[in-house]
Coordinates of C-alpha atoms in Angstrom, one line a residue:
Chain A
X1 CA 115.7 -40.5 40.1
X2 CA 114.8 -42.0 36.8
X3 CA 117.5 -43.2 34.5
X4 CA 116.7 -43.6 30.8
X5 CA 119.1 -44.9 28.1
X6 CA 118.5 -43.3 24.7
X7 CA 120.0 -44.7 21.5
X8 CA 119.9 -42.4 18.5
X9 CA 119.4 -45.1 15.9
X10 CA 119.6 -42.6 13.1
X11 CA 120.6 -38.9 13.3
X12 CA 116.9 -38.1 13.9
X13 CA 115.3 -41.0 15.6
X14 CA 115.8 -43.5 18.4
X15 CA 114.5 -45.5 21.3
X16 CA 114.6 -44.6 25.0
X17 CA 114.3 -47.2 27.7
X18 CA 114.2 -47.0 31.5
X19 CA 117.1 -48.6 33.3
X20 CA 117.7 -49.5 36.9
X21 CA 121.5 -49.6 36.7
X22 CA 124.6 -50.0 34.7
X23 CA 125.9 -53.4 35.4
X24 CA 129.3 -53.3 33.6
X25 CA 131.3 -50.9 31.4
X26 CA 134.6 -51.6 29.6
X27 CA 136.6 -50.0 26.9
X28 CA 137.7 -53.2 25.1
X29 CA 140.5 -53.2 22.5
X30 CA 137.9 -52.6 19.8
X31 CA 134.8 -50.8 21.2
X32 CA 133.0 -49.3 24.2
X33 CA 131.0 -52.1 25.9
X34 CA 128.2 -51.4 28.3
X35 CA 125.7 -53.7 30.0
X36 CA 122.6 -52.1 31.5
X37 CA 119.6 -53.5 33.3
X38 CA 116.4 -52.2 31.6
X39 CA 112.9 -52.4 32.9
X40 CA 111.3 -53.4 29.6
X41 CA 113.8 -55.8 28.0
X42 CA 115.9 -57.1 30.9
X43 CA 119.7 -56.9 30.5
X44 CA 120.9 -55.1 27.4
X45 CA 124.3 -55.3 25.7
X46 CA 125.3 -52.0 24.2
X47 CA 128.4 -51.7 21.9
X48 CA 129.6 -48.2 20.9
X49 CA 126.2 -46.9 22.0
X50 CA 124.2 -49.3 19.9
X51 CA 121.9 -52.0 21.3
X52 CA 123.2 -55.4 20.4
X53 CA 121.0 -57.8 22.3
X54 CA 118.6 -58.0 25.2
X55 CA 117.3 -60.8 27.5
X56 CA 113.7 -60.3 26.2
X57 CA 114.1 -60.2 22.4
X58 CA 117.4 -61.9 21.8
X59 CA 115.7 -65.1 20.6
X60 CA 114.4 -63.4 17.4
X61 CA 117.8 -62.4 16.0
X62 CA 119.6 -65.6 17.1
X63 CA 117.0 -68.0 15.9
X64 CA 116.5 -66.1 12.6
X65 CA 120.2 -65.8 11.7
X66 CA 120.7 -69.5 12.4
X67 CA 117.8 -71.8 11.5
X68 CA 116.8 -70.5 8.0
X69 CA 120.2 -71.3 6.6
X70 CA 120.8 -74.5 8.7
X71 CA 117.4 -75.9 7.5
X72 CA 118.2 -75.0 3.9
X73 CA 121.4 -77.0 3.9
X74 CA 120.5 -80.7 3.9
X75 CA 123.3 -81.8 6.2
X76 CA 125.3 -78.9 7.9
X77 CA 128.2 -80.3 9.7
X78 CA 130.7 -77.5 10.0
X79 CA 129.4 -74.0 10.8
X80 CA 131.2 -70.7 11.3
X81 CA 129.9 -67.6 13.0
X82 CA 131.9 -64.4 12.2
X83 CA 131.2 -62.0 15.1
X84 CA 128.4 -63.1 17.4
X85 CA 130.5 -62.9 20.6
X86 CA 127.4 -63.1 22.7
X87 CA 127.0 -66.7 21.8
X88 CA 123.4 -66.6 20.8
X89 CA 123.9 -67.9 17.3
X90 CA 126.1 -70.7 18.6
X91 CA 123.4 -71.7 21.1
X92 CA 120.9 -72.1 18.2
X93 CA 123.4 -73.8 15.9
X94 CA 124.2 -76.6 18.3
X95 CA 120.4 -77.4 18.5
X96 CA 121.0 -79.1 15.1
X97 CA 122.2 -82.7 15.6
X98 CA 124.0 -82.8 12.3
X99 CA 126.4 -80.1 13.4
X100 CA 129.7 -81.5 14.4
X101 CA 131.6 -78.3 14.8
X102 CA 130.4 -74.7 15.4
X103 CA 133.3 -72.2 15.2
X104 CA 133.0 -68.7 16.7
X105 CA 135.4 -66.2 15.1
X106 CA 135.0 -63.1 17.3
X107 CA 137.5 -60.3 17.1
X108 CA 136.7 -58.9 20.5
X109 CA 137.4 -61.2 23.4
X110 CA 135.9 -58.7 25.8
X111 CA 132.5 -59.3 24.3
X112 CA 132.8 -63.0 24.9
X113 CA 133.9 -62.7 28.5
X114 CA 131.3 -60.2 29.5
X115 CA 128.5 -62.1 27.9
X116 CA 129.5 -65.3 29.6
X117 CA 129.2 -63.4 32.9
X118 CA 126.1 -61.2 32.3
X119 CA 124.1 -63.2 29.7
X120 CA 124.6 -66.8 30.8
X121 CA 121.4 -68.0 29.0
X122 CA 122.7 -66.5 25.7
X123 CA 126.3 -67.5 26.0
X124 CA 125.4 -70.9 27.5
X125 CA 127.2 -73.0 24.8
X126 CA 130.4 -71.0 24.7
X127 CA 131.8 -73.0 27.6
X128 CA 132.1 -76.8 28.0
X129 CA 130.6 -77.9 24.7
X130 CA 133.1 -80.0 22.7
X131 CA 131.3 -79.2 19.5
X132 CA 132.0 -75.5 20.0
X133 CA 135.3 -73.9 19.1
X134 CA 135.6 -70.3 20.4
X135 CA 138.4 -68.3 18.7
X136 CA 139.3 -64.7 19.4
X137 CA 140.3 -63.8 15.9
X138 CA 139.5 -61.4 13.0
X139 CA 136.8 -63.2 11.0
X140 CA 138.4 -62.0 7.7
X141 CA 141.7 -63.7 8.6
X142 CA 139.9 -66.9 9.7
X143 CA 138.0 -67.4 6.5
X144 CA 141.2 -66.6 4.5
X145 CA 142.9 -69.5 6.3
X146 CA 140.0 -72.0 5.9
X147 CA 139.1 -72.4 2.3
X148 CA 136.4 -74.8 1.3
X149 CA 135.8 -76.0 4.9
X150 CA 132.4 -74.8 5.9
X151 CA 128.8 -75.8 5.2
X152 CA 127.3 -72.7 6.6
X153 CA 128.8 -69.3 7.5
X154 CA 126.9 -66.6 9.4
X155 CA 128.0 -63.0 9.6
X156 CA 126.7 -61.9 13.0
X157 CA 128.2 -58.4 12.9
X158 CA 127.7 -55.1 14.6
X159 CA 126.6 -52.1 12.5
X160 CA 128.8 -51.2 9.5
X161 CA 130.9 -48.8 11.5
X162 CA 134.0 -49.4 13.6
X163 CA 135.4 -53.0 13.8
X164 CA 132.6 -54.4 11.5
X165 CA 133.0 -52.2 8.5
X166 CA 135.0 -54.8 6.6
X167 CA 132.2 -57.3 7.1
X168 CA 129.9 -55.5 4.7
X169 CA 132.4 -55.3 1.8
X170 CA 132.2 -57.3 -1.4
X171 CA 135.7 -58.7 -1.0
X172 CA 134.6 -60.3 2.3
X173 CA 131.6 -62.0 0.7
X174 CA 134.0 -63.4 -1.9
X175 CA 136.2 -64.7 1.0
X176 CA 133.2 -66.4 2.5
X177 CA 132.4 -68.0 -0.8
X178 CA 135.9 -69.4 -0.9
X179 CA 135.6 -70.7 2.6
X180 CA 132.4 -72.6 1.9
X181 CA 132.2 -76.1 0.5
X182 CA 130.7 -76.5 -3.0
X183 CA 127.2 -76.5 -1.7
X184 CA 127.7 -74.0 1.2
X185 CA 125.4 -71.2 2.3
X186 CA 126.1 -67.9 3.9
X187 CA 123.8 -65.5 5.8
X188 CA 124.5 -62.0 6.9
X189 CA 122.6 -59.6 9.1
X190 CA 121.9 -56.6 6.8
X191 CA 120.2 -53.9 8.9
X192 CA 116.8 -52.2 8.6
X193 CA 114.7 -52.1 5.5
X194 CA 113.3 -48.7 6.7
X195 CA 116.6 -47.0 7.6
X196 CA 119.4 -48.7 5.7
X197 CA 117.9 -49.1 2.2
X198 CA 121.1 -48.3 0.3
X199 CA 123.1 -50.7 2.3
X200 CA 120.7 -53.6 1.7
X201 CA 120.5 -52.9 -2.0
X202 CA 124.3 -52.8 -2.3
X203 CA 124.9 -56.0 -0.2
X204 CA 122.1 -57.9 -2.1
X205 CA 123.8 -56.9 -5.4
X206 CA 127.3 -57.8 -4.1
X207 CA 126.2 -61.2 -2.8
X208 CA 124.1 -61.8 -5.9
X209 CA 127.2 -61.2 -8.1
X210 CA 129.1 -63.9 -6.2
X211 CA 126.4 -66.5 -5.3
X212 CA 123.9 -68.1 -7.7
X213 CA 121.1 -68.0 -5.1
X214 CA 120.5 -64.7 -3.2
X215 CA 117.6 -64.2 -0.9
X216 CA 116.4 -61.4 1.5
X217 CA 114.3 -62.1 4.5
X218 CA 113.1 -60.1 7.5
X219 CA 111.9 -60.4 11.1
X220 CA 110.7 -58.3 14.0
X221 CA 113.2 -57.1 16.6
X222 CA 111.8 -54.3 18.8
X223 CA 115.1 -53.0 20.2
X224 CA 116.7 -52.7 16.7
X225 CA 116.2 -49.6 14.5
X226 CA 112.6 -49.5 13.1
X227 CA 111.8 -52.9 14.7
X228 CA 112.2 -54.6 11.3
X229 CA 115.4 -56.4 10.5
X230 CA 116.8 -58.0 7.4
X231 CA 119.1 -60.9 6.6
X232 CA 120.6 -61.7 3.3
X233 CA 121.4 -65.3 2.2
X234 CA 124.0 -66.3 -0.5
X235 CA 123.9 -69.9 -1.5
X236 CA 126.0 -71.9 -3.9
X237 CA 123.3 -74.5 -4.6
X238 CA 120.5 -74.9 -2.1
X239 CA 117.5 -72.5 -2.2
X240 CA 115.8 -71.7 1.1
X241 CA 112.5 -71.3 -0.9
X242 CA 112.7 -74.9 -2.0
X243 CA 112.9 -76.4 1.5
X244 CA 110.1 -78.9 2.2
X245 CA 108.5 -77.3 5.3
X246 CA 107.1 -80.7 6.4
X247 CA 110.6 -81.9 7.0
X248 CA 111.6 -79.0 9.3
X249 CA 112.0 -80.3 12.8
X250 CA 110.8 -78.5 15.9
X251 CA 113.9 -77.1 17.6
X252 CA 112.3 -75.6 20.7
X253 CA 112.2 -72.1 19.2
X254 CA 110.2 -69.0 20.2
X255 CA 110.1 -67.3 16.7
X256 CA 111.2 -69.7 14.0
X257 CA 109.0 -72.5 12.8
X258 CA 108.4 -74.3 9.5
X259 CA 105.8 -71.8 8.3
X260 CA 107.9 -68.8 9.2
X261 CA 110.8 -70.4 7.2
X262 CA 108.9 -69.6 4.0
X263 CA 106.8 -66.6 5.1
X264 CA 109.8 -64.4 5.9
X265 CA 110.8 -64.4 2.3
X266 CA 107.5 -62.9 1.2
X267 CA 108.4 -59.3 1.3
X268 CA 106.3 -56.1 1.4
X269 CA 106.6 -54.2 -1.9
X270 CA 108.8 -51.5 -0.3
X271 CA 111.3 -54.2 0.8
X272 CA 111.1 -56.4 -2.3
X273 CA 112.1 -53.4 -4.4
X274 CA 115.5 -53.5 -2.7
X275 CA 116.2 -56.8 -4.4
X276 CA 115.6 -55.5 -7.9
X277 CA 118.1 -53.6 -10.0
Chain B
X1 CA 118.1 -25.7 19.7
X2 CA 117.1 -29.3 19.1
X3 CA 113.5 -30.4 19.7
X4 CA 112.8 -34.1 20.3
X5 CA 109.4 -35.6 20.8
X6 CA 109.3 -38.6 23.1
X7 CA 106.5 -41.0 23.4
X8 CA 106.5 -43.4 26.3
X9 CA 104.9 -46.3 24.6
X10 CA 104.9 -48.3 27.8
X11 CA 105.7 -47.2 31.3
X12 CA 109.4 -48.1 30.7
X13 CA 110.1 -47.7 26.9
X14 CA 109.5 -45.4 24.0
X15 CA 110.6 -43.7 20.9
X16 CA 112.2 -40.3 20.6
X17 CA 112.2 -38.4 17.3
X18 CA 113.7 -35.0 16.2
X19 CA 111.2 -32.4 15.2
X20 CA 111.5 -29.1 13.4
X21 CA 108.2 -27.6 14.7
X22 CA 104.7 -28.1 16.0
X23 CA 102.4 -27.4 13.1
X24 CA 99.1 -27.6 15.0
X25 CA 97.7 -28.3 18.4
X26 CA 94.0 -28.5 19.5
X27 CA 92.1 -29.8 22.5
X28 CA 89.2 -31.4 20.6
X29 CA 86.0 -32.5 22.3
X30 CA 87.6 -36.0 22.8
X31 CA 91.3 -35.7 23.0
X32 CA 94.5 -33.7 22.7
X33 CA 95.5 -33.5 19.0
X34 CA 99.0 -32.4 17.9
X35 CA 100.6 -32.4 14.5
X36 CA 104.4 -32.1 14.5
X37 CA 107.0 -32.1 11.7
X38 CA 109.6 -34.8 12.3
X39 CA 112.9 -35.2 10.5
X40 CA 112.7 -39.0 10.1
X41 CA 109.0 -39.6 9.4
X42 CA 107.7 -36.3 8.0
X43 CA 104.5 -35.0 9.5
X44 CA 103.2 -37.0 12.5
X45 CA 99.7 -37.0 14.1
X46 CA 99.7 -37.5 17.8
X47 CA 96.5 -38.1 19.8
X48 CA 96.7 -37.9 23.6
X49 CA 100.5 -38.2 23.4
X50 CA 100.4 -41.3 21.2
X51 CA 101.6 -41.5 17.6
X52 CA 98.7 -42.3 15.3
X53 CA 100.3 -41.9 11.8
X54 CA 103.1 -40.4 9.9
X55 CA 103.7 -39.4 6.3
X56 CA 106.5 -41.9 5.9
X57 CA 105.0 -45.1 7.3
X58 CA 101.3 -44.5 7.2
X59 CA 100.9 -46.8 4.1
X60 CA 101.6 -49.9 6.1
X61 CA 98.8 -49.5 8.6
X62 CA 96.3 -48.3 6.1
X63 CA 97.0 -50.9 3.5
X64 CA 97.1 -53.7 6.0
X65 CA 93.9 -52.9 7.8
X66 CA 92.1 -52.7 4.5
X67 CA 93.2 -55.0 1.8
X68 CA 93.4 -58.3 3.7
X69 CA 89.7 -58.2 4.5
X70 CA 88.6 -56.6 1.3
X71 CA 90.4 -59.3 -0.7
X72 CA 89.0 -62.0 1.5
X73 CA 85.4 -60.9 0.8
X74 CA 84.5 -62.0 -2.8
X75 CA 82.5 -58.8 -3.6
X76 CA 82.6 -56.1 -0.9
X77 CA 80.1 -53.4 -1.8
X78 CA 79.4 -51.6 1.5
X79 CA 82.3 -51.0 3.9
X80 CA 82.4 -49.2 7.3
X81 CA 85.4 -47.7 9.1
X82 CA 84.9 -47.1 12.8
X83 CA 87.4 -44.5 13.8
X84 CA 90.0 -43.8 11.1
X85 CA 89.4 -40.1 11.0
X86 CA 92.7 -39.5 9.1
X87 CA 91.1 -41.1 6.1
X88 CA 93.9 -43.5 5.2
X89 CA 91.7 -46.6 5.4
X90 CA 89.1 -44.9 3.3
X91 CA 91.7 -44.1 0.7
X92 CA 92.7 -47.8 0.4
X93 CA 89.1 -49.0 0.4
X94 CA 88.0 -47.0 -2.6
X95 CA 90.9 -48.6 -4.6
X96 CA 88.5 -51.6 -4.8
X97 CA 86.2 -51.1 -7.8
X98 CA 83.5 -53.3 -6.2
X99 CA 83.0 -50.9 -3.3
X100 CA 79.9 -48.7 -3.8
X101 CA 79.9 -47.1 -0.4
X102 CA 82.6 -46.5 2.1
X103 CA 81.3 -45.0 5.3
X104 CA 83.6 -43.4 7.9
X105 CA 82.1 -43.2 11.4
X106 CA 84.6 -41.1 13.4
X107 CA 83.6 -39.7 16.8
X108 CA 86.0 -36.8 16.6
X109 CA 85.4 -34.3 13.9
X110 CA 88.5 -32.5 14.9
X111 CA 90.7 -35.3 13.7
X112 CA 89.0 -35.3 10.3
X113 CA 89.3 -31.6 9.8
X114 CA 93.0 -31.3 10.9
X115 CA 93.9 -34.4 8.7
X116 CA 92.3 -32.8 5.7
X117 CA 94.5 -29.8 6.2
X118 CA 97.8 -31.3 7.3
X119 CA 97.7 -34.8 5.7
X120 CA 96.2 -34.2 2.3
X121 CA 97.7 -37.4 0.8
X122 CA 96.2 -39.5 3.6
X123 CA 92.8 -37.8 3.8
X124 CA 92.6 -37.4 0.0
X125 CA 89.3 -39.3 -0.4
X126 CA 87.4 -37.7 2.5
X127 CA 86.3 -34.8 0.2
X128 CA 84.6 -34.9 -3.1
X129 CA 84.2 -38.7 -3.6
X130 CA 80.6 -39.6 -4.0
X131 CA 81.3 -43.2 -2.9
X132 CA 82.6 -41.9 0.5
X133 CA 80.2 -41.0 3.3
X134 CA 81.9 -39.2 6.2
X135 CA 79.9 -39.2 9.5
X136 CA 81.0 -37.6 12.7
X137 CA 79.3 -40.1 15.0
X138 CA 80.0 -42.7 17.7
X139 CA 80.8 -45.9 15.9
X140 CA 79.0 -47.9 18.5
X141 CA 75.8 -45.9 17.8
X142 CA 76.3 -46.2 14.1
X143 CA 76.5 -50.0 14.0
X144 CA 73.5 -50.2 16.4
X145 CA 71.5 -48.4 13.8
X146 CA 72.7 -50.3 10.7
X147 CA 72.0 -54.0 11.3
X148 CA 72.8 -56.4 8.5
X149 CA 74.1 -53.7 6.2
X150 CA 77.8 -54.1 5.8
X151 CA 80.1 -56.5 3.9
X152 CA 83.2 -55.4 5.7
X153 CA 83.7 -53.4 8.9
X154 CA 87.1 -52.1 10.0
X155 CA 87.9 -51.0 13.6
X156 CA 90.5 -48.3 13.0
X157 CA 90.8 -47.2 16.6
X158 CA 93.2 -45.4 18.9
X159 CA 94.8 -47.3 21.8
X160 CA 92.3 -48.8 24.3
X161 CA 92.2 -45.8 26.5
X162 CA 90.1 -42.6 26.3
X163 CA 87.4 -42.5 23.6
X164 CA 88.4 -45.9 22.1
X165 CA 88.0 -48.1 25.2
X166 CA 84.6 -49.3 24.2
X167 CA 86.0 -50.4 20.8
X168 CA 87.9 -53.3 22.5
X169 CA 84.9 -54.8 24.3
X170 CA 83.1 -58.0 23.5
X171 CA 79.7 -56.3 23.3
X172 CA 81.1 -54.1 20.5
X173 CA 82.2 -57.1 18.5
X174 CA 78.8 -58.6 18.9
X175 CA 77.4 -55.3 17.6
X176 CA 79.7 -55.5 14.6
X177 CA 78.5 -59.0 13.9
X178 CA 75.0 -57.8 13.9
X179 CA 75.8 -54.9 11.5
X180 CA 77.4 -57.3 9.0
X181 CA 75.6 -59.2 6.3
X182 CA 75.5 -63.0 6.5
X183 CA 78.9 -63.3 4.9
X184 CA 80.4 -60.2 6.4
X185 CA 84.0 -59.8 7.7
X186 CA 85.4 -57.5 10.4
X187 CA 89.0 -56.5 11.1
X188 CA 90.3 -54.6 14.1
X189 CA 93.7 -53.2 14.9
X190 CA 94.8 -55.0 18.1
X191 CA 98.1 -53.5 19.3
X192 CA 101.6 -55.0 19.7
X193 CA 102.3 -58.7 20.1
X194 CA 105.3 -57.7 22.2
X195 CA 103.7 -55.2 24.6
X196 CA 99.9 -55.9 24.6
X197 CA 99.8 -59.7 24.9
X198 CA 96.9 -59.9 27.3
X199 CA 94.8 -57.6 25.1
X200 CA 95.5 -59.6 22.0
X201 CA 94.6 -62.9 23.7
X202 CA 91.4 -61.5 25.1
X203 CA 90.2 -59.9 21.8
X204 CA 91.1 -63.0 19.9
X205 CA 89.0 -65.1 22.3
X206 CA 86.1 -62.6 22.3
X207 CA 86.0 -62.4 18.5
X208 CA 86.4 -66.1 18.3
X209 CA 83.4 -66.7 20.5
X210 CA 81.2 -64.6 18.1
X211 CA 82.6 -65.3 14.6
X212 CA 83.2 -68.8 13.2
X213 CA 86.5 -67.7 11.5
X214 CA 89.0 -65.8 13.6
X215 CA 92.5 -64.9 12.4
X216 CA 95.5 -62.9 13.7
X217 CA 98.1 -61.2 11.4
X218 CA 100.9 -58.8 11.8
X219 CA 102.9 -56.1 10.0
X220 CA 105.9 -53.8 10.6
X221 CA 105.1 -50.2 11.6
X222 CA 108.3 -48.4 12.9
X223 CA 106.5 -45.6 14.8
X224 CA 104.2 -47.9 16.7
X225 CA 105.2 -49.6 19.9
X226 CA 107.7 -52.4 19.3
X227 CA 107.5 -51.9 15.5
X228 CA 105.3 -55.0 15.2
X229 CA 101.5 -54.5 15.0
X230 CA 98.6 -56.9 15.0
X231 CA 95.2 -57.1 13.4
X232 CA 92.4 -59.5 14.2
X233 CA 89.9 -60.7 11.7
X234 CA 86.4 -62.1 12.5
X235 CA 84.5 -63.6 9.6
X236 CA 81.1 -65.2 9.3
X237 CA 82.0 -67.3 6.3
X238 CA 85.0 -66.4 4.2
X239 CA 88.5 -67.4 5.4
X240 CA 91.5 -65.2 4.5
X241 CA 93.6 -68.3 4.4
X242 CA 91.6 -69.7 1.6
X243 CA 91.9 -66.8 -0.8
X244 CA 93.4 -67.7 -4.2
X245 CA 96.5 -65.5 -4.3
X246 CA 96.6 -65.6 -8.1
X247 CA 93.3 -63.7 -8.2
X248 CA 94.5 -60.8 -6.0
X249 CA 94.7 -57.7 -8.2
X250 CA 97.6 -55.2 -8.0
X251 CA 96.2 -52.1 -6.2
X252 CA 99.2 -49.8 -6.4
X253 CA 100.3 -50.6 -2.8
X254 CA 103.6 -50.2 -1.1
X255 CA 103.3 -53.0 1.5
X256 CA 100.4 -55.3 0.7
X257 CA 100.7 -57.8 -2.2
X258 CA 99.3 -61.3 -3.0
X259 CA 102.1 -63.1 -1.3
X260 CA 102.0 -60.9 1.8
X261 CA 98.2 -61.6 2.1
X262 CA 99.1 -65.2 3.1
X263 CA 102.5 -64.7 4.7
X264 CA 101.2 -62.3 7.4
X265 CA 99.1 -65.1 8.9
X266 CA 102.2 -67.3 9.4
X267 CA 103.0 -66.3 13.0
X268 CA 106.2 -66.6 15.0
X269 CA 105.7 -69.0 17.9
X270 CA 105.6 -66.3 20.5
X271 CA 102.7 -64.6 18.6
X272 CA 100.9 -67.8 17.6
X273 CA 100.6 -68.8 21.2
X274 CA 98.3 -65.8 21.7
X275 CA 95.7 -67.5 19.6
X276 CA 95.6 -70.7 21.6
X277 CA 93.6 -71.2 24.8

């Protein structure tokens, strides 16, 4: 018997991948959580039927949501991840020696616990690291209660349906602005430039109306819709384009490097047009 | 009734896409050819069960196989496409005013004829353009008979199975070298950096043993395996990295631009390692 997991990434298109078994399933307080063992990508975390991360390609998303902003800020000490319960972003953040405190604000404790068990190499820093503070809390509430505290805030959300819908709203980006220090930076995952063009345009415009510096960048994630993924940066002061690449330190990464830091902001025309009115 | 076309891109992973109908099917002299109407990507050309091109994302592949090499050569006059029967590369090539002759050497006349009929916007320059010379011929034979003639040669092949297997061999690259002028440039499509790592390493090494300048670059193609695709350049003299971006003219493209020309050579670490021994 062959088992194949198929995700309809849009109404009309998806990926299908061979699995050996379902390792774990749970209906958490917020979503359906499944962990399957795939032949191509190793273990795969699926939330509400959407691929969140896999053993094989997780490094791309987690490095690229983290290191671009962290290397743009000259001295990031206090960093917040909203969402990101798998711990991958936290693992990358604590590679930066300047970081004194990395806070995870994840609404769904079920994600954290299952990732600790089934993705130990992703969740490796969620346990036993005194620089890491794991909080099971609504990120919107957390930023409301911590004004002016953070150097960098990352929105490591699921798709804009279900529990994450509020994380794509303009009011939330204003809340992030308020939770950042006067030279703080935010970065949010903002979906596929092929399939989610209206969303990217709206978010870029919303963040651009709040932050003086707004930038869009992309990377290749094979298990995400279209294989091309975008992130949007909002910054109060520091511009990722002005980073001196020669000063970017090697952080033992598999995707990010000093040249990639700048190259990912050079957008194909069909993506660049999403950043124009 | 819902119809879905599924391509197993590897033994264990693939894409699945909703279709309204099969427009055309033919067993040509070389391969099975199918044209289907998809909901997500418009019309889709499938050869031997593998997606070759679609209405919606064809611009990426065709622009990126063409303009990087053509803008690296200071004055490309005579250009050869090996394969590429859909005509997309030819359409991009003739955007360059310096090009006096663009030759298509496609082994399968069935591909040319069906693309003229079903993909008129891709095959638009295959008919009635006096600068275009369409030949139904084995590309290996063509280059053998035209030594020292070409400024740029593009290997626009199918996957390295079936009729295209010879187009990934070292002897073929030597033949291309011989068919190029003393400052000629070749570019070949070289599959996915996620799924075809051994092939990319071998081709890069083979081309590097023949050409003094060898470069690897990538782009995003959602209907190709993993969504990330690679091209390998071999050049006798001109280096794509030394092109003055300010001199790259706008060619009415949707993906390629002067900044992309350089950015695509900045490789993620897991791709860059394929270019090292």
